[in-house]
PDB file of N, CA and C in Angstrom:
ATOM      1  N   UNK A   1     -31.190 -94.829  23.274  1.00  0.00           N
ATOM      2  CA  UNK A   1     -30.962 -95.898  22.313  1.00  0.00           C
ATOM      3  C   UNK A   1     -30.334 -95.347  21.030  1.00  0.00           C
ATOM      4  N   UNK A   2     -30.802 -94.202  20.575  1.00  0.00           N
ATOM      5  CA  UNK A   2     -30.279 -93.617  19.338  1.00  0.00           C
ATOM      6  C   UNK A   2     -28.809 -93.242  19.498  1.00  0.00           C
ATOM      7  N   UNK A   3     -28.449 -92.753  20.667  1.00  0.00           N
ATOM      8  CA  UNK A   3     -27.059 -92.366  20.908  1.00  0.00           C
ATOM      9  C   UNK A   3     -26.132 -93.576  20.846  1.00  0.00           C
ATOM     10  N   UNK A   4     -26.582 -94.718  21.343  1.00  0.00           N
ATOM     11  CA  UNK A   4     -25.781 -95.940  21.301  1.00  0.00           C
ATOM     12  C   UNK A   4     -25.575 -96.399  19.860  1.00  0.00           C
ATOM     13  N   UNK A   5     -26.601 -96.244  19.015  1.00  0.00           N
ATOM     14  CA  UNK A   5     -26.475 -96.633  17.615  1.00  0.00           C
ATOM     15  C   UNK A   5     -25.473 -95.743  16.882  1.00  0.00           C
ATOM     16  N   UNK A   6     -25.370 -94.488  17.261  1.00  0.00           N
ATOM     17  CA  UNK A   6     -24.414 -93.591  16.627  1.00  0.00           C
ATOM     18  C   UNK A   6     -22.997 -93.854  17.111  1.00  0.00           C
ATOM     19  N   UNK A   7     -22.827 -94.271  18.351  1.00  0.00           N
ATOM     20  CA  UNK A   7     -21.494 -94.499  18.905  1.00  0.00           C
ATOM     21  C   UNK A   7     -20.842 -95.749  18.328  1.00  0.00           C
ATOM     22  N   UNK A   8     -21.627 -96.729  17.927  1.00  0.00           N
ATOM     23  CA  UNK A   8     -21.069 -97.989  17.440  1.00  0.00           C
ATOM     24  C   UNK A   8     -20.226 -97.811  16.184  1.00  0.00           C
ATOM     25  N   UNK A   9     -20.704 -97.133  15.121  1.00  0.00           N
ATOM     26  CA  UNK A   9     -19.837 -96.937  13.945  1.00  0.00           C
ATOM     27  C   UNK A   9     -18.618 -96.073  14.255  1.00  0.00           C
ATOM     28  N   UNK A  10     -18.767 -95.112  15.165  1.00  0.00           N
ATOM     29  CA  UNK A  10     -17.644 -94.249  15.526  1.00  0.00           C
ATOM     30  C   UNK A  10     -16.544 -95.069  16.214  1.00  0.00           C
ATOM     31  N   UNK A  11     -16.939 -96.004  17.049  1.00  0.00           N
ATOM     32  CA  UNK A  11     -15.934 -96.860  17.716  1.00  0.00           C
ATOM     33  C   UNK A  11     -15.204 -97.737  16.713  1.00  0.00           C
ATOM     34  N   UNK A  12     -15.941 -98.261  15.766  1.00  0.00           N
ATOM     35  CA  UNK A  12     -15.305 -99.098  14.737  1.00  0.00           C
ATOM     36  C   UNK A  12     -14.323 -98.252  13.936  1.00  0.00           C
ATOM     37  N   UNK A  13     -14.746 -97.055  13.544  1.00  0.00           N
ATOM     38  CA  UNK A  13     -13.868 -96.178  12.767  1.00  0.00           C
ATOM     39  C   UNK A  13     -12.621 -95.818  13.546  1.00  0.00           C
ATOM     40  N   UNK A  14     -12.779 -95.464  14.811  1.00  0.00           N
ATOM     41  CA  UNK A  14     -11.612 -95.098  15.616  1.00  0.00           C
ATOM     42  C   UNK A  14     -10.695 -96.288  15.837  1.00  0.00           C
ATOM     43  N   UNK A  15     -11.244 -97.471  15.966  1.00  0.00           N
ATOM     44  CA  UNK A  15     -10.416 -98.674  16.107  1.00  0.00           C
ATOM     45  C   UNK A  15      -9.624 -98.931  14.828  1.00  0.00           C
ATOM     46  N   UNK A  16     -10.289 -98.808  13.682  1.00  0.00           N
ATOM     47  CA  UNK A  16      -9.598 -98.996  12.395  1.00  0.00           C
ATOM     48  C   UNK A  16      -8.535 -97.922  12.212  1.00  0.00           C
ATOM     49  N   UNK A  17      -8.849 -96.669  12.582  1.00  0.00           N
ATOM     50  CA  UNK A  17      -7.869 -95.592  12.490  1.00  0.00           C
ATOM     51  C   UNK A  17      -6.652 -95.891  13.359  1.00  0.00           C
ATOM     52  N   UNK A  18      -6.894 -96.330  14.586  1.00  0.00           N
ATOM     53  CA  UNK A  18      -5.780 -96.618  15.498  1.00  0.00           C
ATOM     54  C   UNK A  18      -4.918 -97.754  14.963  1.00  0.00           C
ATOM     55  N   UNK A  19      -5.549 -98.808  14.462  1.00  0.00           N
ATOM     56  CA  UNK A  19      -4.778 -99.932  13.915  1.00  0.00           C
ATOM     57  C   UNK A  19      -3.985 -99.529  12.678  1.00  0.00           C
ATOM     58  N   UNK A  20      -4.589 -98.739  11.798  1.00  0.00           N
ATOM     59  CA  UNK A  20      -3.879 -98.282  10.602  1.00  0.00           C
ATOM     60  C   UNK A  20      -2.721 -97.373  10.981  1.00  0.00           C
ATOM     61  N   UNK A  21      -2.926 -96.515  11.992  1.00  0.00           N
ATOM     62  CA  UNK A  21      -1.862 -95.614  12.430  1.00  0.00           C
ATOM     63  C   UNK A  21      -0.716 -96.400  13.068  1.00  0.00           C
ATOM     64  N   UNK A  22      -1.053 -97.400  13.889  1.00  0.00           N
ATOM     65  CA  UNK A  22      -0.010 -98.233  14.496  1.00  0.00           C
ATOM     66  C   UNK A  22       0.742 -99.038  13.441  1.00  0.00           C
ATOM     67  N   UNK A  23       0.046 -99.511  12.435  1.00  0.00           N
ATOM     68  CA  UNK A  23       0.704-100.219  11.338  1.00  0.00           C
ATOM     69  C   UNK A  23       1.655 -99.301  10.589  1.00  0.00           C
ATOM     70  N   UNK A  24       1.236 -98.053  10.373  1.00  0.00           N
ATOM     71  CA  UNK A  24       2.088 -97.061   9.725  1.00  0.00           C
ATOM     72  C   UNK A  24       3.339 -96.785  10.564  1.00  0.00           C
ATOM     73  N   UNK A  25       3.157 -96.602  11.872  1.00  0.00           N
ATOM     74  CA  UNK A  25       4.308 -96.368  12.750  1.00  0.00           C
ATOM     75  C   UNK A  25       5.245 -97.570  12.780  1.00  0.00           C
ATOM     76  N   UNK A  26       4.670 -98.773  12.821  1.00  0.00           N
ATOM     77  CA  UNK A  26       5.500 -99.979  12.802  1.00  0.00           C
ATOM     78  C   UNK A  26       6.278-100.068  11.497  1.00  0.00           C
ATOM     79  N   UNK A  27       5.656 -99.680  10.402  1.00  0.00           N
ATOM     80  CA  UNK A  27       6.343 -99.683   9.116  1.00  0.00           C
ATOM     81  C   UNK A  27       7.537 -98.737   9.140  1.00  0.00           C
ATOM     82  N   UNK A  28       7.341 -97.549   9.718  1.00  0.00           N
ATOM     83  CA  UNK A  28       8.439 -96.584   9.777  1.00  0.00           C
ATOM     84  C   UNK A  28       9.564 -97.094  10.667  1.00  0.00           C
ATOM     85  N   UNK A  29       9.206 -97.643  11.818  1.00  0.00           N
ATOM     86  CA  UNK A  29      10.223 -98.120  12.763  1.00  0.00           C
ATOM     87  C   UNK A  29      10.955 -99.337  12.208  1.00  0.00           C
ATOM     88  N   UNK A  30      10.228-100.218  11.559  1.00  0.00           N
ATOM     89  CA  UNK A  30      10.816-101.465  11.058  1.00  0.00           C
ATOM     90  C   UNK A  30      11.359-101.358   9.640  1.00  0.00           C
ATOM     91  N   UNK A  31      11.350-100.167   9.070  1.00  0.00           N
ATOM     92  CA  UNK A  31      11.804 -99.988   7.695  1.00  0.00           C
ATOM     93  C   UNK A  31      13.199-100.564   7.442  1.00  0.00           C
ATOM     94  N   UNK A  32      14.190-100.305   8.309  1.00  0.00           N
ATOM     95  CA  UNK A  32      15.510-100.899   8.029  1.00  0.00           C
ATOM     96  C   UNK A  32      15.489-102.430   8.019  1.00  0.00           C
ATOM     97  N   UNK A  33      14.683-103.019   8.886  1.00  0.00           N
ATOM     98  CA  UNK A  33      14.610-104.483   8.916  1.00  0.00           C
ATOM     99  C   UNK A  33      13.874-105.027   7.697  1.00  0.00           C
ATOM    100  N   UNK A  34      12.931-104.258   7.152  1.00  0.00           N
ATOM    101  CA  UNK A  34      12.182-104.692   5.976  1.00  0.00           C
ATOM    102  C   UNK A  34      12.970-104.509   4.681  1.00  0.00           C
ATOM    103  N   UNK A  35      13.987-103.677   4.727  1.00  0.00           N
ATOM    104  CA  UNK A  35      14.787-103.405   3.537  1.00  0.00           C
ATOM    105  C   UNK A  35      15.809-104.518   3.333  1.00  0.00           C
ATOM    106  N   UNK A  36      15.350-105.619   2.835  1.00  0.00           N
ATOM    107  CA  UNK A  36      16.201-106.779   2.584  1.00  0.00           C
ATOM    108  C   UNK A  36      16.894-106.582   1.247  1.00  0.00           C
ATOM    109  N   UNK A  37      18.203-106.762   1.197  1.00  0.00           N
ATOM    110  CA  UNK A  37      18.899-106.624  -0.079  1.00  0.00           C
ATOM    111  C   UNK A  37      18.329-107.583  -1.129  1.00  0.00           C
ATOM    112  N   UNK A  38      18.150-107.069  -2.308  1.00  0.00           N
ATOM    113  CA  UNK A  38      17.643-107.895  -3.397  1.00  0.00           C
ATOM    114  C   UNK A  38      16.133-107.847  -3.551  1.00  0.00           C
ATOM    115  N   UNK A  39      15.450-107.167  -2.651  1.00  0.00           N
ATOM    116  CA  UNK A  39      13.997-107.044  -2.788  1.00  0.00           C
ATOM    117  C   UNK A  39      13.637-105.605  -3.138  1.00  0.00           C
ATOM    118  N   UNK A  40      12.431-105.424  -3.633  1.00  0.00           N
ATOM    119  CA  UNK A  40      11.974-104.085  -4.002  1.00  0.00           C
ATOM    120  C   UNK A  40      11.402-103.392  -2.773  1.00  0.00           C
ATOM    121  N   UNK A  41      11.780-102.155  -2.584  1.00  0.00           N
ATOM    122  CA  UNK A  41      11.310-101.393  -1.439  1.00  0.00           C
ATOM    123  C   UNK A  41      10.231-100.393  -1.784  1.00  0.00           C
ATOM    124  N   UNK A  42       9.636-100.511  -2.964  1.00  0.00           N
ATOM    125  CA  UNK A  42       8.652 -99.527  -3.394  1.00  0.00           C
ATOM    126  C   UNK A  42       7.204 -99.997  -3.231  1.00  0.00           C
ATOM    127  N   UNK A  43       6.976-101.037  -2.451  1.00  0.00           N
ATOM    128  CA  UNK A  43       5.634-101.585  -2.366  1.00  0.00           C
ATOM    129  C   UNK A  43       4.634-100.614  -1.744  1.00  0.00           C
ATOM    130  N   UNK A  44       5.070 -99.747  -0.842  1.00  0.00           N
ATOM    131  CA  UNK A  44       4.140 -98.791  -0.254  1.00  0.00           C
ATOM    132  C   UNK A  44       3.732 -97.731  -1.272  1.00  0.00           C
ATOM    133  N   UNK A  45       4.651 -97.337  -2.131  1.00  0.00           N
ATOM    134  CA  UNK A  45       4.339 -96.338  -3.159  1.00  0.00           C
ATOM    135  C   UNK A  45       3.356 -96.866  -4.203  1.00  0.00           C
ATOM    136  N   UNK A  46       3.220 -98.154  -4.288  1.00  0.00           N
ATOM    137  CA  UNK A  46       2.286 -98.734  -5.265  1.00  0.00           C
ATOM    138  C   UNK A  46       0.830 -98.468  -4.901  1.00  0.00           C
ATOM    139  N   UNK A  47       0.583 -97.975  -3.685  1.00  0.00           N
ATOM    140  CA  UNK A  47      -0.764 -97.635  -3.263  1.00  0.00           C
ATOM    141  C   UNK A  47      -1.128 -96.193  -3.597  1.00  0.00           C
ATOM    142  N   UNK A  48      -0.220 -95.440  -4.167  1.00  0.00           N
ATOM    143  CA  UNK A  48      -0.460 -94.032  -4.479  1.00  0.00           C
ATOM    144  C   UNK A  48      -0.879 -93.863  -5.931  1.00  0.00           C
ATOM    145  N   UNK A  49      -2.121 -93.400  -6.155  1.00  0.00           N
ATOM    146  CA  UNK A  49      -2.536 -93.163  -7.542  1.00  0.00           C
ATOM    147  C   UNK A  49      -1.692 -92.093  -8.229  1.00  0.00           C
ATOM    148  N   UNK A  50      -1.261 -91.078  -7.476  1.00  0.00           N
ATOM    149  CA  UNK A  50      -0.443 -90.021  -8.077  1.00  0.00           C
ATOM    150  C   UNK A  50       0.934 -90.534  -8.479  1.00  0.00           C
ATOM    151  N   UNK A  51       1.532 -91.382  -7.665  1.00  0.00           N
ATOM    152  CA  UNK A  51       2.826 -91.959  -8.025  1.00  0.00           C
ATOM    153  C   UNK A  51       2.677 -92.845  -9.260  1.00  0.00           C
ATOM    154  N   UNK A  52       1.593 -93.603  -9.317  1.00  0.00           N
ATOM    155  CA  UNK A  52       1.347 -94.445 -10.486  1.00  0.00           C
ATOM    156  C   UNK A  52       1.125 -93.636 -11.745  1.00  0.00           C
ATOM    157  N   UNK A  53       0.371 -92.553 -11.613  1.00  0.00           N
ATOM    158  CA  UNK A  53       0.134 -91.693 -12.762  1.00  0.00           C
ATOM    159  C   UNK A  53       1.431 -91.035 -13.228  1.00  0.00           C
ATOM    160  N   UNK A  54       2.204 -90.521 -12.279  1.00  0.00           N
ATOM    161  CA  UNK A  54       3.471 -89.892 -12.633  1.00  0.00           C
ATOM    162  C   UNK A  54       4.452 -90.864 -13.261  1.00  0.00           C
ATOM    163  N   UNK A  55       4.546 -92.061 -12.696  1.00  0.00           N
ATOM    164  CA  UNK A  55       5.460 -93.064 -13.250  1.00  0.00           C
ATOM    165  C   UNK A  55       5.005 -93.522 -14.632  1.00  0.00           C
ATOM    166  N   UNK A  56       3.692 -93.670 -14.810  1.00  0.00           N
ATOM    167  CA  UNK A  56       3.179 -94.103 -16.113  1.00  0.00           C
ATOM    168  C   UNK A  56       3.379 -93.030 -17.174  1.00  0.00           C
ATOM    169  N   UNK A  57       3.183 -91.771 -16.800  1.00  0.00           N
ATOM    170  CA  UNK A  57       3.401 -90.683 -17.760  1.00  0.00           C
ATOM    171  C   UNK A  57       4.875 -90.584 -18.126  1.00  0.00           C
ATOM    172  N   UNK A  58       5.749 -90.689 -17.137  1.00  0.00           N
ATOM    173  CA  UNK A  58       7.177 -90.566 -17.436  1.00  0.00           C
ATOM    174  C   UNK A  58       7.705 -91.751 -18.235  1.00  0.00           C
ATOM    175  N   UNK A  59       7.093 -92.924 -18.048  1.00  0.00           N
ATOM    176  CA  UNK A  59       7.534 -94.105 -18.797  1.00  0.00           C
ATOM    177  C   UNK A  59       6.798 -94.245 -20.137  1.00  0.00           C
ATOM    178  N   UNK A  60       5.778 -93.435 -20.369  1.00  0.00           N
ATOM    179  CA  UNK A  60       4.970 -93.494 -21.576  1.00  0.00           C
ATOM    180  C   UNK A  60       4.288 -94.842 -21.764  1.00  0.00           C
ATOM    181  N   UNK A  61       3.956 -95.487 -20.645  1.00  0.00           N
ATOM    182  CA  UNK A  61       3.210 -96.745 -20.698  1.00  0.00           C
ATOM    183  C   UNK A  61       2.542 -96.958 -19.343  1.00  0.00           C
ATOM    184  N   UNK A  62       1.532 -97.802 -19.304  1.00  0.00           N
ATOM    185  CA  UNK A  62       0.843 -98.112 -18.059  1.00  0.00           C
ATOM    186  C   UNK A  62       1.692 -99.098 -17.261  1.00  0.00           C
ATOM    187  N   UNK A  63       2.041 -98.717 -16.048  1.00  0.00           N
ATOM    188  CA  UNK A  63       2.846 -99.595 -15.197  1.00  0.00           C
ATOM    189  C   UNK A  63       1.890-100.428 -14.348  1.00  0.00           C
ATOM    190  N   UNK A  64       1.878-101.717 -14.609  1.00  0.00           N
ATOM    191  CA  UNK A  64       0.922-102.635 -13.997  1.00  0.00           C
ATOM    192  C   UNK A  64       1.185-102.815 -12.497  1.00  0.00           C
ATOM    193  N   UNK A  65       2.378-102.540 -12.037  1.00  0.00           N
ATOM    194  CA  UNK A  65       2.709-102.723 -10.621  1.00  0.00           C
ATOM    195  C   UNK A  65       1.898-101.792  -9.716  1.00  0.00           C
ATOM    196  N   UNK A  66       1.258-100.781 -10.298  1.00  0.00           N
ATOM    197  CA  UNK A  66       0.461 -99.843  -9.510  1.00  0.00           C
ATOM    198  C   UNK A  66      -1.016-100.244  -9.451  1.00  0.00           C
ATOM    199  N   UNK A  67      -1.339-101.504  -9.610  1.00  0.00           N
ATOM    200  CA  UNK A  67      -2.725-101.947  -9.531  1.00  0.00           C
ATOM    201  C   UNK A  67      -3.345-101.689  -8.165  1.00  0.00           C
ATOM    202  N   UNK A  68      -2.601-101.763  -7.028  1.00  0.00           N
ATOM    203  CA  UNK A  68      -3.245-101.413  -5.754  1.00  0.00           C
ATOM    204  C   UNK A  68      -3.740 -99.959  -5.729  1.00  0.00           C
ATOM    205  N   UNK A  69      -3.038 -99.071  -6.410  1.00  0.00           N
ATOM    206  CA  UNK A  69      -3.471 -97.675  -6.480  1.00  0.00           C
ATOM    207  C   UNK A  69      -4.781 -97.557  -7.233  1.00  0.00           C
ATOM    208  N   UNK A  70      -4.947 -98.356  -8.277  1.00  0.00           N
ATOM    209  CA  UNK A  70      -6.206 -98.331  -9.024  1.00  0.00           C
ATOM    210  C   UNK A  70      -7.360 -98.846  -8.176  1.00  0.00           C
ATOM    211  N   UNK A  71      -7.084 -99.847  -7.341  1.00  0.00           N
ATOM    212  CA  UNK A  71      -8.117-100.368  -6.438  1.00  0.00           C
ATOM    213  C   UNK A  71      -8.517 -99.290  -5.429  1.00  0.00           C
ATOM    214  N   UNK A  72      -7.536 -98.611  -4.847  1.00  0.00           N
ATOM    215  CA  UNK A  72      -7.835 -97.537  -3.897  1.00  0.00           C
ATOM    216  C   UNK A  72      -8.584 -96.385  -4.574  1.00  0.00           C
ATOM    217  N   UNK A  73      -8.199 -96.049  -5.768  1.00  0.00           N
ATOM    218  CA  UNK A  73      -8.861 -94.977  -6.502  1.00  0.00           C
ATOM    219  C   UNK A  73     -10.310 -95.338  -6.816  1.00  0.00           C
ATOM    220  N   UNK A  74     -10.545 -96.560  -7.250  1.00  0.00           N
ATOM    221  CA  UNK A  74     -11.916 -97.005  -7.530  1.00  0.00           C
ATOM    222  C   UNK A  74     -12.755 -97.021  -6.258  1.00  0.00           C
ATOM    223  N   UNK A  75     -12.168 -97.469  -5.154  1.00  0.00           N
ATOM    224  CA  UNK A  75     -12.892 -97.473  -3.878  1.00  0.00           C
ATOM    225  C   UNK A  75     -13.200 -96.048  -3.422  1.00  0.00           C
ATOM    226  N   UNK A  76     -12.260 -95.138  -3.642  1.00  0.00           N
ATOM    227  CA  UNK A  76     -12.491 -93.742  -3.263  1.00  0.00           C
ATOM    228  C   UNK A  76     -13.605 -93.126  -4.106  1.00  0.00           C
ATOM    229  N   UNK A  77     -13.655 -93.460  -5.378  1.00  0.00           N
ATOM    230  CA  UNK A  77     -14.724 -92.948  -6.231  1.00  0.00           C
ATOM    231  C   UNK A  77     -16.076 -93.520  -5.817  1.00  0.00           C
ATOM    232  N   UNK A  78     -16.084 -94.771  -5.373  1.00  0.00           N
ATOM    233  CA  UNK A  78     -17.337 -95.408  -4.979  1.00  0.00           C
ATOM    234  C   UNK A  78     -17.765 -95.024  -3.558  1.00  0.00           C
ATOM    235  N   UNK A  79     -16.809 -94.910  -2.643  1.00  0.00           N
ATOM    236  CA  UNK A  79     -17.132 -94.711  -1.226  1.00  0.00           C
ATOM    237  C   UNK A  79     -16.881 -93.306  -0.717  1.00  0.00           C
ATOM    238  N   UNK A  80     -16.311 -92.464  -1.511  1.00  0.00           N
ATOM    239  CA  UNK A  80     -16.031 -91.099  -1.061  1.00  0.00           C
ATOM    240  C   UNK A  80     -14.690 -91.011  -0.345  1.00  0.00           C
ATOM    241  N   UNK A  81     -14.635 -90.191   0.690  1.00  0.00           N
ATOM    242  CA  UNK A  81     -13.371 -89.927   1.376  1.00  0.00           C
ATOM    243  C   UNK A  81     -13.088 -90.943   2.491  1.00  0.00           C
ATOM    244  N   UNK A  82     -13.349 -92.203   2.267  1.00  0.00           N
ATOM    245  CA  UNK A  82     -13.128 -93.209   3.298  1.00  0.00           C
ATOM    246  C   UNK A  82     -11.654 -93.299   3.677  1.00  0.00           C
ATOM    247  N   UNK A  83     -10.764 -93.158   2.706  1.00  0.00           N
ATOM    248  CA  UNK A  83      -9.341 -93.343   2.978  1.00  0.00           C
ATOM    249  C   UNK A  83      -8.845 -92.318   3.986  1.00  0.00           C
ATOM    250  N   UNK A  84      -9.232 -91.055   3.815  1.00  0.00           N
ATOM    251  CA  UNK A  84      -8.799 -89.998   4.734  1.00  0.00           C
ATOM    252  C   UNK A  84      -9.368 -90.199   6.123  1.00  0.00           C
ATOM    253  N   UNK A  85     -10.585 -90.681   6.210  1.00  0.00           N
ATOM    254  CA  UNK A  85     -11.232 -90.830   7.506  1.00  0.00           C
ATOM    255  C   UNK A  85     -10.969 -92.146   8.199  1.00  0.00           C
ATOM    256  N   UNK A  86     -10.500 -93.148   7.478  1.00  0.00           N
ATOM    257  CA  UNK A  86     -10.337 -94.464   8.075  1.00  0.00           C
ATOM    258  C   UNK A  86      -8.893 -94.953   8.076  1.00  0.00           C
ATOM    259  N   UNK A  87      -8.142 -94.739   7.015  1.00  0.00           N
ATOM    260  CA  UNK A  87      -6.828 -95.372   6.886  1.00  0.00           C
ATOM    261  C   UNK A  87      -5.637 -94.425   6.903  1.00  0.00           C
ATOM    262  N   UNK A  88      -5.817 -93.213   6.472  1.00  0.00           N
ATOM    263  CA  UNK A  88      -4.693 -92.297   6.301  1.00  0.00           C
ATOM    264  C   UNK A  88      -4.106 -91.868   7.651  1.00  0.00           C
ATOM    265  N   UNK A  89      -2.796 -92.004   7.844  1.00  0.00           N
ATOM    266  CA  UNK A  89      -2.180 -91.568   9.101  1.00  0.00           C
ATOM    267  C   UNK A  89      -2.321 -90.068   9.329  1.00  0.00           C
ATOM    268  N   UNK A  90      -2.293 -89.283   8.270  1.00  0.00           N
ATOM    269  CA  UNK A  90      -2.467 -87.841   8.420  1.00  0.00           C
ATOM    270  C   UNK A  90      -3.887 -87.513   8.878  1.00  0.00           C
ATOM    271  N   UNK A  91      -4.881 -88.196   8.329  1.00  0.00           N
ATOM    272  CA  UNK A  91      -6.260 -87.998   8.766  1.00  0.00           C
ATOM    273  C   UNK A  91      -6.443 -88.354  10.235  1.00  0.00           C
ATOM    274  N   UNK A  92      -5.807 -89.436  10.669  1.00  0.00           N
ATOM    275  CA  UNK A  92      -5.863 -89.830  12.076  1.00  0.00           C
ATOM    276  C   UNK A  92      -5.210 -88.781  12.953  1.00  0.00           C
ATOM    277  N   UNK A  93      -4.063 -88.268  12.528  1.00  0.00           N
ATOM    278  CA  UNK A  93      -3.373 -87.230  13.295  1.00  0.00           C
ATOM    279  C   UNK A  93      -4.219 -85.968  13.377  1.00  0.00           C
ATOM    280  N   UNK A  94      -4.866 -85.593  12.282  1.00  0.00           N
ATOM    281  CA  UNK A  94      -5.732 -84.415  12.298  1.00  0.00           C
ATOM    282  C   UNK A  94      -6.938 -84.601  13.211  1.00  0.00           C
ATOM    283  N   UNK A  95      -7.550 -85.785  13.180  1.00  0.00           N
ATOM    284  CA  UNK A  95      -8.674 -86.050  14.076  1.00  0.00           C
ATOM    285  C   UNK A  95      -8.253 -85.993  15.532  1.00  0.00           C
ATOM    286  N   UNK A  96      -7.102 -86.568  15.842  1.00  0.00           N
ATOM    287  CA  UNK A  96      -6.593 -86.534  17.214  1.00  0.00           C
ATOM    288  C   UNK A  96      -6.264 -85.109  17.638  1.00  0.00           C
ATOM    289  N   UNK A  97      -5.654 -84.351  16.753  1.00  0.00           N
ATOM    290  CA  UNK A  97      -5.338 -82.950  17.049  1.00  0.00           C
ATOM    291  C   UNK A  97      -6.590 -82.119  17.282  1.00  0.00           C
ATOM    292  N   UNK A  98      -7.620 -82.356  16.470  1.00  0.00           N
ATOM    293  CA  UNK A  98      -8.887 -81.636  16.662  1.00  0.00           C
ATOM    294  C   UNK A  98      -9.496 -81.937  18.026  1.00  0.00           C
ATOM    295  N   UNK A  99      -9.447 -83.207  18.417  1.00  0.00           N
ATOM    296  CA  UNK A  99     -10.015 -83.567  19.723  1.00  0.00           C
ATOM    297  C   UNK A  99      -9.215 -82.955  20.864  1.00  0.00           C
ATOM    298  N   UNK A 100      -7.892 -82.928  20.746  1.00  0.00           N
ATOM    299  CA  UNK A 100      -7.069 -82.326  21.804  1.00  0.00           C
ATOM    300  C   UNK A 100      -7.290 -80.821  21.890  1.00  0.00           C
ATOM    301  N   UNK A 101      -7.372 -80.167  20.753  1.00  0.00           N
ATOM    302  CA  UNK A 101      -7.610 -78.715  20.744  1.00  0.00           C
ATOM    303  C   UNK A 101      -8.976 -78.397  21.339  1.00  0.00           C
ATOM    304  N   UNK A 102      -9.979 -79.217  21.014  1.00  0.00           N
ATOM    305  CA  UNK A 102     -11.314 -78.990  21.575  1.00  0.00           C
ATOM    306  C   UNK A 102     -11.301 -79.135  23.093  1.00  0.00           C
ATOM    307  N   UNK A 103     -10.546 -80.099  23.602  1.00  0.00           N
ATOM    308  CA  UNK A 103     -10.445 -80.265  25.064  1.00  0.00           C
ATOM    309  C   UNK A 103      -9.774 -79.063  25.706  1.00  0.00           C
ATOM    310  N   UNK A 104      -8.679 -78.605  25.124  1.00  0.00           N
ATOM    311  CA  UNK A 104      -8.001 -77.433  25.679  1.00  0.00           C
ATOM    312  C   UNK A 104      -8.880 -76.192  25.590  1.00  0.00           C
ATOM    313  N   UNK A 105      -9.634 -76.074  24.528  1.00  0.00           N
ATOM    314  CA  UNK A 105     -10.539 -74.935  24.369  1.00  0.00           C
ATOM    315  C   UNK A 105     -11.635 -74.982  25.440  1.00  0.00           C
ATOM    316  N   UNK A 106     -12.161 -76.184  25.724  1.00  0.00           N
ATOM    317  CA  UNK A 106     -13.177 -76.322  26.765  1.00  0.00           C
ATOM    318  C   UNK A 106     -12.621 -75.990  28.136  1.00  0.00           C
ATOM    319  N   UNK A 107     -11.387 -76.444  28.428  1.00  0.00           N
ATOM    320  CA  UNK A 107     -10.753 -76.160  29.708  1.00  0.00           C
ATOM    321  C   UNK A 107     -10.511 -74.659  29.835  1.00  0.00           C
ATOM    322  N   UNK A 108     -10.067 -74.015  28.773  1.00  0.00           N
ATOM    323  CA  UNK A 108      -9.807 -72.575  28.805  1.00  0.00           C
ATOM    324  C   UNK A 108     -11.104 -71.797  28.979  1.00  0.00           C
ATOM    325  N   UNK A 109     -12.185 -72.269  28.350  1.00  0.00           N
ATOM    326  CA  UNK A 109     -13.472 -71.585  28.471  1.00  0.00           C
ATOM    327  C   UNK A 109     -14.022 -71.692  29.898  1.00  0.00           C
ATOM    328  N   UNK A 110     -13.815 -72.830  30.553  1.00  0.00           N
ATOM    329  CA  UNK A 110     -14.269 -72.991  31.925  1.00  0.00           C
ATOM    330  C   UNK A 110     -13.440 -72.157  32.887  1.00  0.00           C
ATOM    331  N   UNK A 111     -12.174 -71.977  32.586  1.00  0.00           N
ATOM    332  CA  UNK A 111     -11.287 -71.234  33.475  1.00  0.00           C
ATOM    333  C   UNK A 111     -11.557 -69.728  33.417  1.00  0.00           C
ATOM    334  N   UNK A 112     -12.060 -69.236  32.311  1.00  0.00           N
ATOM    335  CA  UNK A 112     -12.262 -67.776  32.202  1.00  0.00           C
ATOM    336  C   UNK A 112     -13.660 -67.355  32.552  1.00  0.00           C
TER     337      UNK A 112
END
């Protein structure tokens, strides 16, 4: 019973990771179609606290368009490293790579 309770949050996390990763890939593939003339193409960068900080420092004023970055930063301060473990495509790639390496290591250990 205890093992089933531990697997449930892991499945939710992996599902959220997979959906976020697929959304990221779709964004990359569909980027030319999303780049409509006359619209701003910087909406993804507005989620980066570092980009917001750099832009605000270089402009010598607070750029309000980076409010999503402030929301993510506040959530990270409150929840810890949730972004890396749940939403970040690099975190998903690292988790997948770790699992693949562990499988190959197990296969190699059984073979020797």
